[in-house]
Amino acid sequence: MTAVAGALGPATQVPVPPGRRAALRTTGLLLGLVLLAVVVLASLAIGTRQIPLHDVWSALISPSGTENDAIVRQLRLPRTLIGIAAGAALGLAGAVMQTLTRNPLADPGLLGVNAGASAAVVTAISLLGVESFDLYLWFALAGAALAAILVNLLGGSRAATPVRLALAGTAVNAALFGYVNGLQLVDLGTLETMRHWSVGTLAGRDAGLLVKALPMLVAGMLLAFGLARPLGAMALGDDSARALGAHVGRTRVLSIAAITLLCGAATAVCGPIGFIGLMIPHAVRVFSGPDPRWLFPACALYAPVLMLASDVVGRVVVPPSEIEVGIVTAFLGGLLFIHLVRQRKVAQL
């Protein structure tokens, strides 16, 4: 139990004077806006074909029908917008997940959202013959929701504790991924089709998918931001949260709903992309602190920066081929996870 308690404990924060904390938060958010603008321009300009920034600007403002205009408007602009939306959703979902479970090593996948979405999509492909990415969206959302509900029920529903939720999520993840792997092994056609979805990528995704998923993404973001105050109280412990007037059971259920909407919709559009929800909260706590009222907006701002930067890196490291963004974030996230585990010495506790 000591190992679990150590993993579930909040990250150590160095005390910062209130005046300096306010300046850090403002500076951090402004820097995030600048970085987001830079990576958006990079995403529009960099790829197999390099496009000068003035041509990118012309394609966006006054297109003249050139080949560069078509590349920017039809290929890279939808890819960039999807990266911004999915990145913000995954980063915010990670912040909610870590705050809810009081586990700095938590990732949205801990609730089985990614596994549920993957299981639903592979079922649609293998057993129902579905081949449309538009239909994958709804199957993925339904699977993510069902997995999150199952984890919540196994964890004790309104009486769930962070430890029970983590254990239930681990069990559901293992069972669902076993199911997915089993179906893929017995049906090679499913394996080939699923391969293009399950790797996690922004390439080849239609902007229409984003439009269809946008209501779920917006609803999840609004719900998450609305829960910032009660989740901040729950970070002090359930008893302290109740003393402060927070409704613990309702907040936990609504938080799971927000994570499901955010991570489920992003997964449905891009496929499962891991570790963004793990990395970004750790990065932004340097200036935002642990208060969810500042942590959540910072994560929603910086996560698209990481998503688009990883996508750009994947385009240029092995030209003329590309490495999918899910592979790049998994590599970076794996390194961070190892660092965090070693830093906290979880294995020795």
GROMACS .gro file of C-alpha atoms in nm:
model
  349
    1MET     CA    1   0.000   0.000   0.000
    2THR     CA    2   0.292   0.234   0.057
    3ALA     CA    3   0.380   0.215  -0.311
    4VAL     CA    4   0.023   0.303  -0.411
    5ALA     CA    5   0.008   0.587  -0.163
    6GLY     CA    6   0.334   0.725  -0.292
    7ALA     CA    7   0.210   0.713  -0.650
    8LEU     CA    8  -0.118   0.878  -0.555
    9GLY     CA    9   0.035   1.160  -0.362
   10PRO     CA   10   0.033   1.508  -0.521
   11ALA     CA   11   0.347   1.639  -0.683
   12THR     CA   12   0.571   1.834  -0.447
   13GLN     CA   13   0.533   2.207  -0.499
   14VAL     CA   14   0.793   2.463  -0.396
   15PRO     CA   15   0.618   2.751  -0.215
   16VAL     CA   16   0.601   3.064  -0.429
   17PRO     CA   17   0.501   3.412  -0.300
   18PRO     CA   18   0.149   3.512  -0.421
   19GLY     CA   19   0.273   3.813  -0.618
   20ARG     CA   20   0.536   3.612  -0.799
   21ARG     CA   21   0.288   3.329  -0.864
   22ALA     CA   22   0.050   3.574  -1.038
   23ALA     CA   23   0.334   3.704  -1.257
   24LEU     CA   24   0.443   3.348  -1.339
   25ARG     CA   25   0.090   3.250  -1.439
   26THR     CA   26   0.045   3.551  -1.664
   27THR     CA   27   0.386   3.509  -1.824
   28GLY     CA   28   0.326   3.136  -1.873
   29LEU     CA   29  -0.005   3.187  -2.048
   30LEU     CA   30   0.135   3.460  -2.274
   31LEU     CA   31   0.432   3.239  -2.363
   32GLY     CA   32   0.188   2.958  -2.444
   33LEU     CA   33   0.003   3.181  -2.689
   34VAL     CA   34   0.328   3.274  -2.862
   35LEU     CA   35   0.441   2.911  -2.882
   36LEU     CA   36   0.102   2.805  -3.017
   37ALA     CA   37   0.123   3.067  -3.293
   38VAL     CA   38   0.474   2.947  -3.382
   39VAL     CA   39   0.382   2.578  -3.405
   40VAL     CA   40   0.066   2.659  -3.605
   41LEU     CA   41   0.280   2.839  -3.863
   42ALA     CA   42   0.528   2.551  -3.860
   43SER     CA   43   0.248   2.299  -3.910
   44LEU     CA   44   0.121   2.492  -4.211
   45ALA     CA   45   0.464   2.548  -4.366
   46ILE     CA   46   0.669   2.236  -4.294
   47GLY     CA   47   0.625   1.896  -4.453
   48THR     CA   48   0.734   1.691  -4.750
   49ARG     CA   49   0.705   2.017  -4.942
   50GLN     CA   50   0.834   2.325  -4.764
   51ILE     CA   51   0.614   2.630  -4.817
   52PRO     CA   52   0.743   2.983  -4.745
   53LEU     CA   53   0.555   3.170  -4.474
   54HIS     CA   54   0.445   3.444  -4.714
   55ASP     CA   55   0.287   3.178  -4.935
   56VAL     CA   56   0.115   3.030  -4.631
   57TRP     CA   57  -0.025   3.372  -4.547
   58SER     CA   58  -0.142   3.425  -4.904
   59ALA     CA   59  -0.309   3.083  -4.909
   60LEU     CA   60  -0.504   3.167  -4.594
   61ILE     CA   61  -0.596   3.527  -4.674
   62SER     CA   62  -0.614   3.555  -5.055
   63PRO     CA   63  -0.579   3.217  -5.227
   64SER     CA   64  -0.507   3.229  -5.598
   65GLY     CA   65  -0.551   2.863  -5.682
   66THR     CA   66  -0.184   2.763  -5.678
   67GLU     CA   67  -0.058   2.421  -5.571
   68ASN     CA   68   0.073   2.569  -5.247
   69ASP     CA   69  -0.272   2.711  -5.175
   70ALA     CA   70  -0.426   2.367  -5.218
   71ILE     CA   71  -0.170   2.202  -4.989
   72VAL     CA   72  -0.219   2.461  -4.715
   73ARG     CA   73  -0.598   2.488  -4.728
   74GLN     CA   74  -0.697   2.131  -4.810
   75LEU     CA   75  -0.431   1.927  -4.631
   76ARG     CA   76  -0.240   2.118  -4.366
   77LEU     CA   77  -0.507   2.354  -4.232
   78PRO     CA   78  -0.752   2.073  -4.140
   79ARG     CA   79  -0.462   1.875  -3.994
   80THR     CA   80  -0.357   2.172  -3.784
   81LEU     CA   81  -0.708   2.249  -3.659
   82ILE     CA   82  -0.760   1.884  -3.562
   83GLY     CA   83  -0.426   1.891  -3.378
   84ILE     CA   84  -0.528   2.202  -3.183
   85ALA     CA   85  -0.867   2.062  -3.083
   86ALA     CA   86  -0.749   1.709  -3.002
   87GLY     CA   87  -0.441   1.834  -2.819
   88ALA     CA   88  -0.642   2.071  -2.601
   89ALA     CA   89  -0.891   1.794  -2.522
   90LEU     CA   90  -0.622   1.539  -2.427
   91GLY     CA   91  -0.423   1.787  -2.217
   92LEU     CA   92  -0.732   1.903  -2.030
   93ALA     CA   93  -0.848   1.543  -1.980
   94GLY     CA   94  -0.508   1.458  -1.831
   95ALA     CA   95  -0.525   1.750  -1.590
   96VAL     CA   96  -0.873   1.649  -1.475
   97MET     CA   97  -0.761   1.285  -1.440
   98GLN     CA   98  -0.457   1.369  -1.228
   99THR     CA   99  -0.654   1.608  -1.010
  100LEU     CA  100  -0.942   1.363  -0.966
  101THR     CA  101  -0.724   1.064  -0.873
  102ARG     CA  102  -0.459   1.270  -0.693
  103ASN     CA  103  -0.214   1.065  -0.896
  104PRO     CA  104   0.060   1.261  -1.078
  105LEU     CA  105   0.133   0.955  -1.294
  106ALA     CA  106  -0.227   0.923  -1.418
  107ASP     CA  107  -0.320   0.943  -1.784
  108PRO     CA  108  -0.673   0.959  -1.933
  109GLY     CA  109  -0.624   0.605  -2.056
  110LEU     CA  110  -0.635   0.497  -1.692
  111LEU     CA  111  -1.015   0.514  -1.707
  112GLY     CA  112  -1.023   0.277  -2.003
  113VAL     CA  113  -1.129   0.548  -2.247
  114ASN     CA  114  -0.872   0.465  -2.515
  115ALA     CA  115  -0.923   0.091  -2.469
  116GLY     CA  116  -1.301   0.129  -2.489
  117ALA     CA  117  -1.280   0.334  -2.806
  118SER     CA  118  -1.041   0.085  -2.966
  119ALA     CA  119  -1.259  -0.211  -2.868
  120ALA     CA  120  -1.570  -0.050  -3.015
  121VAL     CA  121  -1.396   0.037  -3.342
  122VAL     CA  122  -1.242  -0.307  -3.388
  123THR     CA  123  -1.583  -0.463  -3.318
  124ALA     CA  124  -1.742  -0.239  -3.581
  125ILE     CA  125  -1.475  -0.333  -3.835
  126SER     CA  126  -1.459  -0.705  -3.768
  127LEU     CA  127  -1.815  -0.800  -3.678
  128LEU     CA  128  -2.024  -0.529  -3.848
  129GLY     CA  129  -1.814  -0.459  -4.158
  130VAL     CA  130  -1.794  -0.084  -4.094
  131GLU     CA  131  -1.535   0.090  -4.314
  132SER     CA  132  -1.623   0.460  -4.278
  133PHE     CA  133  -1.421   0.691  -4.055
  134ASP     CA  134  -1.743   0.886  -3.997
  135LEU     CA  135  -1.897   0.579  -3.835
  136TYR     CA  136  -1.577   0.506  -3.643
  137LEU     CA  137  -1.638   0.836  -3.466
  138TRP     CA  138  -1.966   0.726  -3.311
  139PHE     CA  139  -1.847   0.375  -3.228
  140ALA     CA  140  -1.537   0.516  -3.061
  141LEU     CA  141  -1.741   0.763  -2.855
  142ALA     CA  142  -1.984   0.492  -2.748
  143GLY     CA  143  -1.701   0.255  -2.655
  144ALA     CA  144  -1.520   0.523  -2.457
  145ALA     CA  145  -1.838   0.608  -2.267
  146LEU     CA  146  -1.921   0.245  -2.188
  147ALA     CA  147  -1.567   0.175  -2.067
  148ALA     CA  148  -1.569   0.482  -1.841
  149ILE     CA  149  -1.909   0.384  -1.699
  150LEU     CA  150  -1.784   0.029  -1.633
  151VAL     CA  151  -1.472   0.160  -1.457
  152ASN     CA  152  -1.686   0.393  -1.247
  153LEU     CA  153  -1.921   0.110  -1.147
  154LEU     CA  154  -1.636  -0.128  -1.064
  155GLY     CA  155  -1.468   0.148  -0.866
  156GLY     CA  156  -1.776   0.199  -0.652
  157SER     CA  157  -1.966   0.469  -0.844
  158ARG     CA  158  -2.028   0.768  -0.615
  159ALA     CA  159  -1.838   0.596  -0.333
  160ALA     CA  160  -1.533   0.539  -0.555
  161THR     CA  161  -1.189   0.629  -0.426
  162PRO     CA  162  -0.887   0.725  -0.637
  163VAL     CA  163  -0.720   0.391  -0.564
  164ARG     CA  164  -1.029   0.188  -0.658
  165LEU     CA  165  -1.073   0.387  -0.980
  166ALA     CA  166  -0.709   0.325  -1.074
  167LEU     CA  167  -0.735  -0.047  -1.007
  168ALA     CA  168  -1.067  -0.078  -1.194
  169GLY     CA  169  -0.924   0.115  -1.489
  170THR     CA  170  -0.618  -0.109  -1.504
  171ALA     CA  171  -0.836  -0.422  -1.506
  172VAL     CA  172  -1.073  -0.291  -1.775
  173ASN     CA  173  -0.780  -0.172  -1.989
  174ALA     CA  174  -0.618  -0.516  -1.976
  175ALA     CA  175  -0.942  -0.696  -2.063
  176LEU     CA  176  -1.034  -0.465  -2.352
  177PHE     CA  177  -0.691  -0.461  -2.511
  178GLY     CA  178  -0.682  -0.840  -2.485
  179TYR     CA  179  -1.014  -0.846  -2.672
  180VAL     CA  180  -0.882  -0.606  -2.937
  181ASN     CA  181  -0.565  -0.808  -2.992
  182GLY     CA  182  -0.763  -1.130  -3.012
  183LEU     CA  183  -0.996  -1.000  -3.281
  184GLN     CA  184  -0.709  -0.862  -3.484
  185LEU     CA  185  -0.521  -1.193  -3.473
  186VAL     CA  186  -0.815  -1.401  -3.596
  187ASP     CA  187  -0.918  -1.151  -3.865
  188LEU     CA  188  -0.629  -1.022  -4.077
  189GLY     CA  189  -0.861  -0.786  -4.265
  190THR     CA  190  -0.953  -0.619  -3.937
  191LEU     CA  191  -0.584  -0.594  -3.846
  192GLU     CA  192  -0.503  -0.415  -4.172
  193THR     CA  193  -0.796  -0.170  -4.141
  194MET     CA  194  -0.743  -0.111  -3.770
  195ARG     CA  195  -0.374  -0.038  -3.823
  196HIS     CA  196  -0.454   0.292  -3.998
  197TRP     CA  197  -0.672   0.408  -3.709
  198SER     CA  198  -0.503   0.270  -3.399
  199VAL     CA  199  -0.159   0.423  -3.447
  200GLY     CA  200  -0.280   0.775  -3.366
  201THR     CA  201  -0.222   1.034  -3.637
  202LEU     CA  202  -0.336   1.370  -3.769
  203ALA     CA  203  -0.257   1.281  -4.131
  204GLY     CA  204  -0.547   1.201  -4.361
  205ARG     CA  205  -0.815   1.303  -4.114
  206ASP     CA  206  -1.109   1.487  -4.265
  207ALA     CA  207  -1.211   1.820  -4.112
  208GLY     CA  208  -1.568   1.691  -4.125
  209LEU     CA  209  -1.480   1.449  -3.844
  210LEU     CA  210  -1.373   1.742  -3.628
  211VAL     CA  211  -1.699   1.924  -3.700
  212LYS     CA  212  -1.898   1.619  -3.589
  213ALA     CA  213  -1.689   1.571  -3.275
  214LEU     CA  214  -1.680   1.943  -3.186
  215PRO     CA  215  -2.002   1.947  -2.977
  216MET     CA  216  -1.861   1.670  -2.753
  217LEU     CA  217  -1.526   1.847  -2.725
  218VAL     CA  218  -1.687   2.179  -2.631
  219ALA     CA  219  -1.921   2.013  -2.381
  220GLY     CA  220  -1.629   1.829  -2.219
  221MET     CA  221  -1.422   2.148  -2.192
  222LEU     CA  222  -1.704   2.350  -2.040
  223LEU     CA  223  -1.776   2.072  -1.791
  224ALA     CA  224  -1.408   2.042  -1.697
  225PHE     CA  225  -1.366   2.417  -1.644
  226GLY     CA  226  -1.687   2.422  -1.440
  227LEU     CA  227  -1.546   2.152  -1.211
  228ALA     CA  228  -1.218   2.334  -1.143
  229ARG     CA  229  -1.324   2.471  -0.804
  230PRO     CA  230  -1.472   2.151  -0.652
  231LEU     CA  231  -1.182   1.945  -0.790
  232GLY     CA  232  -0.944   2.188  -0.623
  233ALA     CA  233  -1.122   2.123  -0.294
  234MET     CA  234  -1.107   1.746  -0.350
  235ALA     CA  235  -0.730   1.766  -0.393
  236LEU     CA  236  -0.720   1.826  -0.017
  237GLY     CA  237  -0.899   1.496   0.046
  238ASP     CA  238  -1.263   1.392   0.040
  239ASP     CA  239  -1.334   1.490   0.402
  240SER     CA  240  -1.180   1.835   0.358
  241ALA     CA  241  -1.372   1.879   0.031
  242ARG     CA  242  -1.702   1.801   0.203
  243ALA     CA  243  -1.616   2.047   0.480
  244LEU     CA  244  -1.560   2.311   0.210
  245GLY     CA  245  -1.903   2.239   0.059
  246ALA     CA  246  -1.800   2.025  -0.240
  247HIS     CA  247  -2.025   1.736  -0.342
  248VAL     CA  248  -1.763   1.464  -0.373
  249GLY     CA  249  -1.968   1.190  -0.541
  250ARG     CA  250  -2.127   1.422  -0.797
  251THR     CA  251  -1.795   1.590  -0.875
  252ARG     CA  252  -1.629   1.253  -0.934
  253VAL     CA  253  -1.906   1.133  -1.168
  254LEU     CA  254  -1.908   1.460  -1.364
  255SER     CA  255  -1.529   1.454  -1.388
  256ILE     CA  256  -1.541   1.107  -1.541
  257ALA     CA  257  -1.804   1.235  -1.785
  258ALA     CA  258  -1.577   1.526  -1.883
  259ILE     CA  259  -1.278   1.295  -1.935
  260THR     CA  260  -1.491   1.061  -2.144
  261LEU     CA  261  -1.620   1.341  -2.368
  262LEU     CA  262  -1.276   1.496  -2.415
  263CYS     CA  263  -1.065   1.186  -2.458
  264GLY     CA  264  -1.336   0.988  -2.638
  265ALA     CA  265  -1.395   1.256  -2.901
  266ALA     CA  266  -1.023   1.316  -2.954
  267THR     CA  267  -0.957   0.943  -2.984
  268ALA     CA  268  -1.245   0.905  -3.227
  269VAL     CA  269  -1.099   1.169  -3.458
  270CYS     CA  270  -0.725   1.095  -3.435
  271GLY     CA  271  -0.704   0.744  -3.298
  272PRO     CA  272  -0.548   0.673  -2.958
  273ILE     CA  273  -0.268   0.921  -2.882
  274GLY     CA  274  -0.109   0.862  -2.545
  275PHE     CA  275   0.095   1.052  -2.289
  276ILE     CA  276  -0.008   1.408  -2.381
  277GLY     CA  277  -0.241   1.402  -2.081
  278LEU     CA  278   0.052   1.283  -1.867
  279MET     CA  279   0.321   1.522  -1.990
  280ILE     CA  280   0.144   1.857  -2.013
  281PRO     CA  281   0.012   1.891  -1.654
  282HIS     CA  282   0.364   1.828  -1.522
  283ALA     CA  283   0.509   2.090  -1.754
  284VAL     CA  284   0.261   2.369  -1.681
  285ARG     CA  285   0.253   2.324  -1.302
  286VAL     CA  286   0.589   2.502  -1.303
  287PHE     CA  287   0.403   2.832  -1.349
  288SER     CA  288   0.034   2.752  -1.292
  289GLY     CA  289   0.073   2.571  -0.962
  290PRO     CA  290  -0.169   2.296  -0.859
  291ASP     CA  291  -0.484   2.514  -0.857
  292PRO     CA  292  -0.717   2.365  -1.125
  293ARG     CA  293  -0.857   2.710  -1.204
  294TRP     CA  294  -0.518   2.793  -1.356
  295LEU     CA  295  -0.392   2.444  -1.433
  296PHE     CA  296  -0.682   2.352  -1.663
  297PRO     CA  297  -0.659   2.657  -1.897
  298ALA     CA  298  -0.280   2.622  -1.912
  299CYS     CA  299  -0.307   2.254  -2.010
  300ALA     CA  300  -0.566   2.334  -2.277
  301LEU     CA  301  -0.324   2.593  -2.419
  302TYR     CA  302   0.004   2.402  -2.405
  303ALA     CA  303  -0.120   2.057  -2.509
  304PRO     CA  304  -0.186   2.169  -2.870
  305VAL     CA  305   0.168   2.308  -2.876
  306LEU     CA  306   0.306   1.963  -2.792
  307MET     CA  307   0.067   1.789  -3.031
  308LEU     CA  308   0.155   2.008  -3.331
  309ALA     CA  309   0.527   2.017  -3.250
  310SER     CA  310   0.531   1.636  -3.233
  311ASP     CA  311   0.344   1.618  -3.563
  312VAL     CA  312   0.593   1.850  -3.732
  313VAL     CA  313   0.886   1.649  -3.594
  314GLY     CA  314   0.727   1.332  -3.729
  315ARG     CA  315   0.710   1.487  -4.077
  316VAL     CA  316   1.078   1.574  -4.103
  317VAL     CA  317   1.281   1.306  -3.921
  318VAL     CA  318   1.257   1.037  -4.192
  319PRO     CA  319   1.180   1.218  -4.521
  320PRO     CA  320   0.997   1.159  -4.746
  321SER     CA  321   0.803   0.931  -4.507
  322GLU     CA  322   0.631   1.042  -4.186
  323ILE     CA  323   0.625   0.912  -3.832
  324GLU     CA  324   0.275   0.933  -3.683
  325VAL     CA  325   0.227   1.178  -3.400
  326GLY     CA  326   0.114   0.899  -3.166
  327ILE     CA  327   0.456   0.735  -3.197
  328VAL     CA  328   0.641   1.060  -3.127
  329THR     CA  329   0.433   1.141  -2.816
  330ALA     CA  330   0.466   0.781  -2.693
  331PHE     CA  331   0.846   0.808  -2.717
  332LEU     CA  332   0.853   1.140  -2.532
  333GLY     CA  333   0.594   1.029  -2.279
  334GLY     CA  334   0.776   0.706  -2.207
  335LEU     CA  335   1.094   0.896  -2.125
  336LEU     CA  336   0.902   1.132  -1.896
  337PHE     CA  337   0.721   0.846  -1.724
  338ILE     CA  338   1.051   0.670  -1.649
  339HIS     CA  339   1.192   0.996  -1.514
  340LEU     CA  340   0.891   1.054  -1.289
  341VAL     CA  341   0.891   0.701  -1.152
  342ARG     CA  342   1.263   0.717  -1.077
  343GLN     CA  343   1.229   1.062  -0.925
  344ARG     CA  344   0.955   0.951  -0.686
  345LYS     CA  345   1.122   0.616  -0.623
  346VAL     CA  346   0.784   0.444  -0.648
  347ALA     CA  347   0.944   0.104  -0.698
  348GLN     CA  348   1.137   0.127  -0.371
  349LEU     CA  349   0.843   0.241  -0.155
   0.00000   0.00000   0.00000
